């Protein structure tokens, strides 16, 4: 082998070294160790070699053992519990490398050192040494002076030597001690280890031996088995051996080997396997999205939750670029996050949108940790949370808009800190510059009218004490001195333990309402005065106007009585007309008085049977006009809700109206019915009399408005106006339909029962008009 550095190399290979390991030295300077798989260390700088210490040159995983420790037979046992490919460097007092050993090289050396097989099956002494092939031809070897038994028992934790033809064996004390026994407690026979090994592992050992013999040693005898410790514990052992003597026919004569306690290693492997299984189970059952990806942007592995949330099987994603599933609007931000991970920086609470199998998108929140070229990430679906947040933001925007439109402000008062928070509308309502921020409580009181400050504080403190809401009106001054009227409402807010922590509420500018109320009070006062004047006028009409009428009527009668014989027929007709008009004037005054009382009388709601009222009114009219042929259609239980006196007046006017306008027909039909339309019950009285032209329907309910000649149908023209006034006072409506000589129908609606919110019960006659 030639040095590429150009200096003289002396490659030394010890006969005690494993053929798979070569150590390289330049005179006394160690350059490195060559193995089958790698160069453990090999310096290319000759000038630096004298300064390099052996630990610097023989970098891990090489182990270093001093020659004196090896000769003393007391090296650290951990040296031999590493994999068999790891060599151990042996150095002298000057830290010069004098040799290298591996497990295989030791076995080779033992085969050359041990000359005779064990003398007896139960002997506790090791076999006699076998002379080396050439003790003088090789350089000084550390193994030539080793205490073999100490090395095996200390370094290898126990060895065995088996004479196969005689079936005699030697088990070292270290072998027995490995399983908790003293040397004298176990016989040196092959059955000893067979009794200690797990029965299920024994076939594996025998099969390995057969393969080793069949291959004439080329197939190694090397396996891991379990032994039972004296205290019942399980001891894992790496059992290594080799047939070192064969007869002429190729049959094995002698086999030696060693046992290495690998229990701790196995326990570590078991723990690692359990940990891996736990992680695998966690990876499988986790409700979050879990994945392993690389910094190139490709999925390496995903869990089943991806199928649950996004609809993809793991096979659909693994090996795919995850950017292919990201919403186009989120690709740039996702690439920035990947760059951050590529720089080995953690990414937390990163949100983007992922496409589902059905084409929809869901919001995913990521927590990612880089590890070299890999990315370990956990994510969760926050779509519902995002949608709720957007919904809340929209509602908040709508609330702010509504507050702005309505001039309604909101506020919060934090009791522990005393901090007050205002919405923008509160600043506007109170005329305060938002740059000043919300005031504290003491400053807030100074904004209010001096006469309202103590009252406001009293109400607030009482609300805190009783933990009840409050509602009050008060006045406040703008900085420019403008006085505004306010309505303030507050509600208590409690924490999880039921402690009052906040007052929240609204502030409404009611200045315009207060002005309207003042105007309404003024108008009400004026209306009251007008009503008083109207009442005085009605009294005057009742007494002052009727007095002259009575005088006219009286003097007319006196003239007829005293001078009637002096008047001809024409004169007497004039007196008749005077009397008729005096009577009509009296009727007109009576109707006007009744109409005025309708507007001023108190109302009491009750259940009113309209069927009874109609029947009673018809019966009275039938008594006055017995010759009339009138068919009456009245269901027995047509019920309405209202003032009984006023509704009786309505029925009286409508029935008399129908009776009057059917008088010129030989037979007539008058009907009462109910036909609910909309939310209010609707009633009607229909006749088949003279009817009217619908072109003049709007005149029917006006005072003194008439659609027929007085001589044909006498009347004052106040009856339907009275009906309209009464129905409107009840909150209902009245209207009419009809045709000339085809009758008329007067409809009126009344509100539902105020006590139950339900329409009054009763039989309905469905109107077909």
XYZ file of C-alpha atoms in Angstrom:
769
model
C 0.000 0.000 0.000
C 1.485 3.331 -0.987
C 1.038 6.557 0.923
C -0.666 9.325 -1.059
C 1.090 11.845 1.140
C 4.488 10.769 -0.147
C 6.066 9.773 3.156
C 7.207 6.311 4.185
C 4.434 4.238 5.725
C 4.962 1.094 7.733
C 1.824 -0.952 7.677
C 1.893 -3.350 10.551
C -0.514 -6.163 10.872
C -0.535 -8.144 14.081
C -1.227 -11.821 13.988
C -3.501 -11.223 16.913
C -5.605 -8.716 15.020
C -8.857 -9.572 13.345
C -8.314 -9.821 9.577
C -11.096 -7.280 9.150
C -9.159 -4.613 11.059
C -5.789 -3.104 10.059
C -3.984 -0.478 12.089
C -1.572 1.828 10.279
C 1.554 3.382 11.799
C 4.447 5.522 10.585
C 7.298 4.341 12.761
C 5.879 4.991 16.210
C 3.168 7.393 15.147
C -0.321 5.955 14.756
C -1.965 7.114 11.551
C -5.262 5.310 11.830
C -7.308 2.158 11.718
C -8.748 0.622 8.582
C -11.826 -1.570 8.741
C -13.881 -3.268 6.109
C -16.535 -0.591 6.323
C -14.584 2.601 6.966
C -11.431 4.403 7.930
C -11.729 5.116 11.608
C -9.033 7.778 11.381
C -6.178 8.416 8.964
C -4.319 11.699 9.040
C -3.035 13.267 5.844
C -0.890 15.846 7.615
C 2.534 14.373 8.644
C 3.493 17.540 10.480
C 0.561 17.157 12.803
C 1.213 13.528 13.659
C 3.603 14.023 16.591
C 1.030 16.250 18.267
C -1.816 13.778 17.904
C -2.631 11.748 20.970
C -3.955 8.261 20.628
C -7.536 9.229 21.705
C -7.453 11.871 18.965
C -6.318 9.402 16.385
C -8.372 6.383 17.411
C -11.705 8.130 17.425
C -14.884 6.339 18.506
C -16.123 3.687 18.209
C -12.621 2.370 18.983
C -11.950 1.395 22.586
C -8.481 1.846 24.135
C -7.044 -0.526 26.703
C -3.696 -0.203 28.433
C -1.311 -3.134 28.227
C -0.903 -3.226 31.989
C -4.651 -3.500 32.490
C -4.756 -6.331 30.020
C -1.844 -8.121 31.695
C -3.425 -7.632 35.108
C -6.489 -9.422 33.792
C -8.803 -6.614 35.044
C -9.939 -4.553 32.051
C -13.340 -2.855 32.011
C -15.922 -5.457 31.083
C -17.844 -2.994 28.907
C -15.057 -3.190 26.312
C -16.195 -6.610 25.223
C -19.926 -5.904 25.271
C -19.741 -3.813 22.089
C -20.516 -5.335 18.661
C -17.872 -7.808 17.474
C -16.746 -5.488 14.669
C -15.435 -2.879 17.128
C -11.723 -3.417 17.860
C -9.915 -2.624 21.085
C -6.567 -0.841 20.846
C -3.890 -1.952 23.318
C -1.232 0.665 24.202
C 1.890 0.639 26.343
C 2.995 3.108 29.007
C 4.065 5.596 26.321
C 0.652 5.381 24.694
C 2.160 3.590 21.708
C -0.073 1.093 19.995
C 1.249 -2.411 20.585
C -1.698 -4.380 19.290
C -5.388 -4.587 18.543
C -7.867 -7.224 19.606
C -11.367 -8.191 18.606
C -13.549 -11.009 19.762
C -12.655 -13.090 16.756
C -8.931 -12.425 17.143
C -9.071 -13.531 20.764
C -10.746 -16.766 19.764
C -8.009 -17.326 17.168
C -5.334 -16.620 19.753
C -6.929 -18.982 22.232
C -7.047 -21.696 19.626
C -3.303 -21.236 19.128
C -2.525 -20.912 22.837
C -4.515 -23.738 24.412
C -2.764 -26.978 23.575
C -4.542 -29.742 25.401
C -8.217 -30.482 25.903
C -9.672 -30.615 29.419
C -8.417 -33.585 31.359
C -11.654 -34.480 33.056
C -15.309 -33.458 32.657
C -15.531 -32.005 36.140
C -12.101 -30.396 36.221
C -12.115 -26.799 37.306
C -8.749 -26.067 35.712
C -8.371 -24.687 32.204
C -6.702 -26.844 29.571
C -2.925 -26.709 29.169
C -1.563 -24.161 26.705
C -0.776 -25.250 23.208
C 2.649 -24.041 22.051
C 2.485 -21.300 19.450
C 3.482 -22.135 15.931
C 6.342 -19.663 15.882
C 7.022 -17.774 19.070
C 10.174 -16.182 17.767
C 9.191 -15.170 14.291
C 6.505 -12.659 15.223
C 6.882 -9.210 16.765
C 6.178 -8.852 20.443
C 2.516 -9.637 20.950
C 0.535 -8.656 24.032
C -1.394 -11.891 23.804
C 1.720 -13.997 24.265
C 1.916 -12.964 27.892
C -1.778 -12.856 28.712
C -3.337 -14.734 31.529
C -5.866 -16.492 29.327
C -8.363 -17.468 31.974
C -8.342 -13.992 33.507
C -8.824 -12.472 30.095
C -11.751 -14.733 29.274
C -13.449 -14.487 32.625
C -12.926 -10.747 32.989
C -12.974 -9.524 29.449
C -15.364 -12.027 27.973
C -17.300 -12.743 31.183
C -16.804 -16.528 30.787
C -15.637 -19.137 28.309
C -16.032 -22.807 27.634
C -13.927 -25.594 26.094
C -15.580 -28.742 24.748
C -13.806 -32.000 23.818
C -16.318 -33.329 21.378
C -15.337 -37.036 21.020
C -15.228 -37.562 24.807
C -18.052 -35.069 25.469
C -15.938 -33.462 28.206
C -16.277 -29.729 28.830
C -14.648 -27.029 30.820
C -16.811 -24.115 32.055
C -14.866 -21.207 33.429
C -15.741 -19.711 36.819
C -16.826 -16.557 35.046
C -19.251 -18.605 32.980
C -20.903 -19.936 36.118
C -20.796 -16.623 37.938
C -22.713 -15.060 35.040
C -25.704 -17.122 36.116
C -25.254 -16.604 39.862
C -23.341 -19.765 40.748
C -19.971 -20.361 42.417
C -17.451 -22.511 40.532
C -18.075 -25.546 42.726
C -21.874 -25.355 42.409
C -22.009 -26.434 38.784
C -20.270 -29.461 37.229
C -18.132 -29.026 34.121
C -20.297 -31.098 31.828
C -22.204 -30.127 28.648
C -25.482 -30.889 30.402
C -24.879 -27.957 32.762
C -25.456 -25.282 30.199
C -28.271 -27.301 28.624
C -30.052 -27.324 31.969
C -29.648 -23.563 32.364
C -30.673 -22.521 28.857
C -34.310 -21.848 28.024
C -35.750 -25.079 26.579
C -37.212 -23.232 23.583
C -33.772 -21.782 22.739
C -31.896 -25.106 22.903
C -32.958 -26.255 19.406
C -31.603 -23.019 17.954
C -28.176 -23.668 19.553
C -28.042 -27.241 18.304
C -29.041 -26.186 14.797
C -26.364 -23.494 14.792
C -23.741 -26.074 15.838
C -24.812 -28.449 13.079
C -24.587 -25.700 10.447
C -21.160 -24.684 11.768
C -19.863 -28.252 11.517
C -21.484 -28.857 8.155
C -19.805 -25.771 6.727
C -16.469 -26.839 8.314
C -16.418 -23.644 10.324
C -17.213 -21.192 7.554
C -20.691 -20.558 8.968
C -20.177 -18.971 12.353
C -21.499 -20.377 15.601
C -22.909 -17.103 16.906
C -26.376 -16.635 18.395
C -28.301 -14.966 21.175
C -30.035 -17.171 23.725
C -31.607 -16.975 27.159
C -30.396 -18.569 30.360
C -32.109 -18.876 33.707
C -30.240 -17.141 36.560
C -30.012 -18.770 39.950
C -32.487 -16.181 41.317
C -34.932 -16.900 38.512
C -34.053 -13.893 36.367
C -33.564 -14.154 32.612
C -29.991 -13.661 31.351
C -29.516 -12.911 27.678
C -26.226 -14.295 26.353
C -24.344 -13.821 23.100
C -22.808 -17.273 22.618
C -19.841 -17.400 20.212
C -17.707 -20.462 19.474
C -15.547 -22.146 16.880
C -14.336 -25.664 16.176
C -10.548 -25.397 16.464
C -9.546 -28.995 15.755
C -10.729 -31.460 13.108
C -9.744 -35.033 12.374
C -8.632 -36.334 9.021
C -12.207 -37.142 8.060
C -13.309 -33.534 8.784
C -15.106 -34.392 12.003
C -14.925 -31.848 14.845
C -12.626 -32.704 17.709
C -12.526 -29.611 19.867
C -14.622 -26.438 20.141
C -14.024 -23.394 22.283
C -16.152 -20.329 22.820
C -17.272 -17.611 25.162
C -20.460 -16.209 26.643
C -21.105 -12.490 26.743
C -23.834 -11.116 28.999
C -26.012 -8.911 26.777
C -28.959 -8.624 29.187
C -28.648 -4.864 29.520
C -28.382 -4.533 25.770
C -31.469 -6.699 25.312
C -33.365 -4.740 27.925
C -32.387 -1.562 26.137
C -33.522 -3.084 22.845
C -36.762 -4.208 24.458
C -37.371 -0.769 25.905
C -36.537 0.754 22.548
C -38.920 -1.673 20.825
C -41.638 -0.920 23.376
C -41.035 2.776 22.909
C -41.208 2.292 19.160
C -44.439 0.319 19.528
C -45.872 2.992 21.812
C -44.914 5.657 19.303
C -46.386 3.536 16.540
C -49.608 3.123 18.517
C -49.672 6.830 19.237
C -49.043 7.536 15.569
C -51.928 5.243 14.693
C -54.555 6.355 17.206
C -53.712 10.071 17.490
C -56.649 12.323 16.682
C -54.333 14.989 15.301
C -52.851 14.935 11.830
C -49.322 13.522 12.158
C -46.764 13.353 9.402
C -43.083 12.989 8.644
C -41.951 14.980 5.626
C -38.681 16.162 4.172
C -37.427 19.646 3.561
C -37.866 19.076 -0.175
C -41.610 19.210 0.395
C -42.630 15.541 0.170
C -44.635 13.420 2.567
C -42.674 10.484 3.987
C -45.351 9.127 6.282
C -48.806 10.149 7.504
C -51.240 8.656 9.992
C -54.800 7.475 9.430
C -56.326 10.700 10.732
C -55.687 12.230 7.317
C -58.311 9.899 5.938
C -60.778 10.875 8.662
C -60.327 14.625 8.203
C -59.325 15.099 4.558
C -60.447 11.827 3.010
C -57.014 10.644 1.815
C -55.537 7.222 2.482
C -51.873 7.286 3.595
C -50.919 5.760 0.241
C -52.536 8.738 -1.509
C -50.183 11.160 0.228
C -46.903 9.398 0.981
C -44.352 10.326 -1.660
C -46.466 13.243 -2.859
C -45.567 16.936 -2.661
C -47.635 18.508 0.069
C -47.687 21.824 -1.806
C -49.953 20.088 -4.338
C -52.645 19.947 -1.653
C -52.237 23.509 -0.349
C -54.718 26.210 -1.359
C -53.164 28.364 -4.130
C -53.495 31.499 -2.012
C -51.500 29.842 0.799
C -48.623 28.379 -1.240
C -46.284 31.361 -0.802
C -46.659 31.430 2.970
C -46.223 27.638 3.109
C -42.983 27.879 1.131
C -41.712 30.488 3.593
C -42.487 28.088 6.442
C -40.582 25.281 4.653
C -37.584 27.587 4.265
C -37.704 28.296 7.985
C -37.738 24.566 8.716
C -34.862 23.994 6.292
C -32.863 26.404 8.461
C -33.629 24.109 11.405
C -36.065 26.597 12.913
C -39.259 25.416 14.542
C -42.595 26.529 13.095
C -45.550 26.887 15.435
C -49.206 27.826 14.952
C -48.851 28.099 11.192
C -52.226 27.929 9.430
C -52.969 27.119 5.813
C -55.747 25.487 3.864
C -55.569 21.911 2.599
C -57.662 20.471 -0.192
C -59.876 17.555 0.775
C -60.516 14.574 -1.432
C -63.938 16.004 -2.348
C -62.355 19.280 -3.508
C -63.305 21.381 -0.502
C -60.699 23.055 1.718
C -60.146 22.912 5.457
C -58.039 25.101 7.723
C -55.077 23.216 9.259
C -52.896 24.542 12.103
C -49.317 23.162 12.104
C -46.666 22.576 14.758
C -43.488 21.462 12.993
C -40.009 20.515 14.242
C -37.061 20.010 11.852
C -34.515 17.241 12.403
C -31.875 17.311 9.707
C -33.556 16.753 6.369
C -36.767 15.560 7.998
C -39.735 17.475 9.341
C -41.851 16.066 12.150
C -45.236 17.760 12.255
C -48.485 17.580 14.151
C -51.535 19.441 12.952
C -55.175 19.846 13.799
C -58.274 20.749 11.868
C -59.435 24.219 12.967
C -62.000 24.765 10.214
C -64.948 24.996 12.596
C -62.940 27.279 14.864
C -61.989 29.514 11.922
C -65.564 29.584 10.665
C -66.750 30.493 14.152
C -64.107 33.225 14.376
C -65.176 34.617 11.002
C -68.805 34.417 12.056
C -68.013 36.242 15.287
C -66.052 38.868 13.363
C -68.995 39.362 11.027
C -71.346 39.625 13.971
C -69.010 42.062 15.651
C -68.889 44.127 12.464
C -72.676 43.986 12.216
C -72.974 44.931 15.877
C -70.678 47.900 15.393
C -72.646 48.946 12.333
C -75.925 48.574 14.209
C -74.530 50.554 17.139
C -73.357 53.264 14.783
C -76.713 53.429 12.985
C -78.712 53.333 16.202
C -76.365 55.664 18.056
C -75.940 52.949 20.666
C -72.668 52.627 22.558
C -71.349 49.738 24.657
C -69.096 49.843 27.706
C -67.356 47.596 30.226
C -66.382 48.330 33.817
C -63.799 45.936 35.286
C -64.361 45.912 39.057
C -60.987 44.515 40.257
C -58.947 47.058 38.250
C -61.483 49.863 37.944
C -60.736 50.091 34.200
C -63.507 51.374 31.927
C -63.688 50.431 28.247
C -65.821 52.349 25.727
C -66.884 51.564 22.190
C -66.420 54.263 19.546
C -70.077 55.207 19.793
C -69.787 56.107 23.500
C -67.049 58.615 22.699
C -69.309 60.116 20.041
C -72.386 60.155 22.292
C -70.510 61.964 25.065
C -68.493 64.155 22.693
C -65.161 62.950 24.104
C -61.968 62.777 22.040
C -61.066 59.067 21.583
C -57.392 60.014 21.889
C -58.032 60.765 25.568
C -59.216 57.206 26.146
C -62.039 56.216 28.432
C -62.124 58.046 31.799
C -61.841 56.426 35.187
C -64.965 56.128 37.306
C -64.420 59.343 39.245
C -63.844 61.329 36.047
C -66.882 59.711 34.478
C -69.146 61.127 37.181
C -67.996 64.673 36.373
C -69.277 64.280 32.807
C -72.851 63.918 34.047
C -75.175 66.725 35.091
C -74.410 67.812 38.692
C -77.923 66.880 39.758
C -77.516 63.329 38.310
C -74.013 62.432 39.538
C -74.985 61.205 43.010
C -77.996 59.341 41.599
C -75.849 57.558 38.995
C -73.283 56.531 41.615
C -76.046 55.313 43.945
C -77.605 53.149 41.216
C -74.241 51.636 40.187
C -73.185 50.841 43.747
C -76.581 49.317 44.469
C -76.258 47.142 41.336
C -72.835 45.941 42.532
C -74.173 45.226 46.018
C -77.290 43.364 44.860
C -75.639 41.919 41.723
C -78.671 42.982 39.711
C -78.996 44.853 36.387
C -79.969 48.504 36.317
C -81.573 50.980 33.916
C -81.584 54.741 34.428
C -81.970 57.993 32.537
C -79.600 60.873 33.198
C -78.092 63.946 31.640
C -74.524 64.709 30.544
C -72.591 67.671 29.193
C -70.402 67.660 26.108
C -67.099 69.525 26.425
C -68.708 72.388 24.475
C -71.518 72.622 27.044
C -74.201 70.831 24.996
C -76.658 69.004 27.239
C -77.690 65.502 26.162
C -80.122 63.029 27.676
C -78.892 59.442 28.089
C -80.223 56.018 28.910
C -77.671 53.793 30.679
C -78.171 50.072 31.237
C -75.822 47.740 33.092
C -75.617 43.965 33.574
C -73.417 42.038 36.058
C -70.831 39.532 34.755
C -69.576 36.712 36.994
C -66.489 34.495 36.794
C -66.448 30.690 37.033
C -66.651 30.818 40.846
C -69.689 33.088 40.814
C -67.790 36.223 41.796
C -68.943 39.539 40.287
C -66.054 40.817 38.169
C -67.566 43.155 35.594
C -70.414 45.437 34.692
C -71.204 45.654 31.013
C -73.895 47.690 29.368
C -75.049 50.143 26.772
C -75.416 53.901 26.510
C -78.093 55.420 24.298
C -78.559 59.043 23.354
C -82.265 59.730 24.038
C -82.127 63.497 23.603
C -84.505 63.435 20.650
C -86.835 61.088 22.493
C -86.878 63.371 25.505
C -87.672 66.299 23.246
C -90.426 64.282 21.597
C -91.766 63.337 25.023
C -91.800 66.980 26.020
C -93.567 67.836 22.776
C -95.994 64.991 23.393
C -96.722 66.248 26.890
C -97.396 69.674 25.461
C -99.615 68.200 22.758
C -101.400 66.052 25.331
C -102.043 69.103 27.437
C -103.392 70.919 24.399
C -105.498 67.890 23.511
C -106.842 67.718 27.035
C -107.755 71.375 26.777
C -109.410 70.728 23.420
C -111.321 67.810 24.906
C -112.496 70.056 27.695
C -113.596 72.593 25.112
C -115.284 69.811 23.127
C -117.078 68.613 26.235
C -118.185 72.179 26.921
C -119.288 72.438 23.313
C -121.219 69.180 23.587
C -122.888 70.478 26.723
C -123.716 73.687 24.887
C -125.147 71.711 21.964
C -127.123 69.554 24.327
C -128.644 72.464 26.198
C -128.215 75.720 24.300
C -129.043 74.437 20.791
C -131.899 72.255 21.888
C -133.557 75.140 23.774
C -134.328 77.129 20.563
C -135.471 73.888 18.886
C -137.826 73.239 21.734
C -139.089 76.854 21.415
C -139.650 76.448 17.661
C -141.422 73.160 18.213
C -143.514 74.624 21.050
C -144.586 77.780 19.225
C -145.405 75.729 16.119
C -147.708 73.511 18.155
C -149.239 76.593 19.838
C -149.942 78.229 16.511
C -151.600 75.084 15.205
C -153.656 74.717 18.345
C -154.736 78.418 18.567
C -154.934 79.378 14.936
C -155.073 76.080 13.114
C -158.492 76.794 11.687
C -157.116 79.874 9.977
C -154.478 77.882 7.990
C -155.232 76.109 4.812
C -153.732 72.760 3.871
C -150.540 74.334 2.583
C -149.970 76.170 5.865
C -150.524 73.033 7.891
C -148.022 71.187 5.657
C -145.464 73.883 6.416
C -145.983 73.323 10.118
C -145.581 69.586 9.556
C -142.276 70.183 7.779
C -141.134 72.466 10.646
C -141.894 69.675 13.112
C -140.178 67.053 10.967
C -136.975 69.093 10.662
C -136.988 69.906 14.368
C -137.110 66.162 15.049
C -134.318 65.493 12.537
C -132.235 68.215 14.156
C -132.750 66.574 17.547
C -131.648 63.228 16.106
C -128.589 64.839 14.554
C -127.606 66.468 17.833
C -128.068 63.135 19.641
C -125.880 61.293 17.123
C -123.156 63.956 17.350
C -123.186 63.709 21.128
C -122.938 59.928 20.907
C -120.032 60.225 18.467
C -118.160 62.572 20.805
C -118.711 60.231 23.739
C -117.250 57.342 21.718
C -113.903 59.145 21.520
C -113.802 59.988 25.232
C -115.424 57.070 27.016
C -113.312 54.558 28.987
C -112.966 51.043 27.515
C -113.048 47.683 29.296
C -112.106 44.549 27.386
C -114.288 41.502 27.717
C -115.676 38.625 25.669
C -118.728 39.790 23.676
C -121.222 37.485 21.971
C -122.044 39.278 18.724
C -124.695 36.666 17.879
C -126.766 37.695 20.889
C -126.442 41.390 20.071
C -127.569 40.921 16.445
C -130.520 38.710 17.412
C -131.664 41.188 20.064
C -131.466 44.148 17.691
C -133.420 42.331 14.940
C -136.067 41.257 17.429
C -136.603 44.892 18.498
C -136.852 46.073 14.885
C -139.245 43.235 14.065
C -141.502 44.438 16.867
C -141.580 47.942 15.400
C -142.101 46.664 11.827
C -143.971 43.356 12.153
C -144.923 43.304 8.494
C -141.333 43.039 7.260
C -140.261 39.682 5.804
C -136.598 39.393 6.823
C -134.531 36.186 6.863
C -131.958 36.315 9.637
C -128.723 34.222 9.417
C -126.933 34.347 12.766
C -124.517 31.593 13.947
C -125.007 30.952 17.684
C -121.462 31.648 18.918
C -119.730 34.489 17.104
C -117.454 35.831 19.855
C -115.386 39.023 19.800
C -113.108 40.731 22.321
C -113.702 44.390 23.187
C -115.733 46.914 25.118
C -119.250 45.523 25.462
C -121.027 48.920 25.383
C -119.165 50.183 22.336
C -119.482 46.904 20.408
C -123.205 46.921 21.182
C -123.352 50.384 19.572
C -121.481 49.008 16.515
C -123.944 46.124 16.076
C -126.928 48.447 16.601
C -125.774 50.852 13.888
C -124.877 48.099 11.397
C -128.081 46.077 11.889
C -130.257 49.209 11.665
C -128.346 50.224 8.548
C -129.015 46.803 6.940
C -132.680 46.907 8.030
C -133.122 50.383 6.522
C -131.496 49.633 3.151
C -133.581 46.472 2.634
C -136.961 48.114 3.431
C -137.950 48.586 -0.235
C -137.529 44.877 -1.025
C -140.479 42.559 -0.371
C -138.167 40.095 1.359
C -134.748 40.664 2.818
C -131.784 38.704 4.166
C -129.446 39.931 6.926
C -126.461 37.800 7.872
C -123.796 37.865 10.624
C -120.531 36.011 9.992
C -116.815 35.695 10.749
C -114.045 35.311 8.171
C -110.590 35.687 9.706
C -108.121 37.349 7.368
C -104.551 37.891 8.506
C -103.705 38.016 12.204
C -106.970 39.659 13.412
C -110.434 38.056 13.548
C -112.756 39.666 10.993
C -116.550 39.913 11.299
C -119.204 41.106 8.860
C -122.895 42.001 8.543
C -124.307 41.508 5.068
C -127.649 42.486 3.506
C -129.206 42.068 0.065
C -130.659 45.585 -0.098
C -129.959 48.731 -2.100
C -126.201 48.414 -1.966
C -123.921 51.180 -3.268
C -121.483 52.063 -6.015
C -117.949 50.992 -5.021
C -116.620 54.136 -6.680
C -117.966 56.030 -3.651
C -116.962 53.507 -0.985
C -114.525 55.948 0.678
C -117.475 58.243 1.551
C -119.379 55.656 3.570
C -117.656 56.216 6.918
C -117.394 60.020 6.841
C -119.513 62.209 9.124
C -122.662 63.489 7.337
C -121.585 61.591 4.196
C -124.611 60.013 2.444
C -124.897 57.985 -0.772
C -128.720 57.902 -0.911
C -131.552 60.438 -1.020
C -133.002 61.510 2.335
C -136.546 60.943 1.131
C -135.654 57.402 0.061
C -133.549 56.417 3.054
C -133.691 58.921 5.903
C -130.793 59.253 8.349
C -128.179 61.631 9.767
C -125.058 60.173 8.079
C -123.312 59.672 11.434
C -123.973 55.981 12.118
C -121.133 54.441 10.051
C -118.773 57.214 11.183
C -119.527 56.137 14.759
C -118.820 52.497 13.840
C -115.452 53.455 12.333
C -114.502 55.496 15.404
C -115.304 52.598 17.764
C -113.450 49.939 15.717
C -110.371 52.161 15.401
C -110.352 52.718 19.156
C -110.182 48.940 19.534
C -107.164 48.812 17.196
C -109.098 47.258 14.331
C -110.199 48.303 10.899
C -113.535 48.675 9.022
C -114.379 48.556 5.311
C -117.278 47.760 2.985
C -118.061 46.041 -0.309
C -121.246 46.203 -2.360
C -123.009 46.825 -5.629
C -126.109 48.812 -6.533
C -129.282 46.792 -5.754
C -127.151 43.783 -4.890
C -126.647 44.475 -1.236
C -123.697 45.522 0.896
C -121.300 43.894 3.363
C -119.706 45.845 6.211
C -116.535 44.194 7.547
C -114.734 45.049 10.779
C -111.648 43.450 12.389
C -110.726 43.356 16.067
C -107.427 42.465 17.783
C -106.859 39.009 19.263
C -107.650 38.372 22.906
C -105.133 40.392 24.918
C -105.158 37.963 27.823
C -104.108 34.845 25.884
C -102.809 36.117 22.586
C -105.364 33.844 20.875
C -108.231 34.584 18.591
C -111.633 34.353 20.295
C -113.369 31.092 19.677
C -116.632 30.791 17.854
C -118.343 29.421 14.800
C -117.058 30.846 11.551
C -119.232 31.587 8.597
C -116.818 31.750 5.679
C -117.416 34.705 3.429
C -117.476 33.799 -0.235
C -117.510 37.373 -1.449
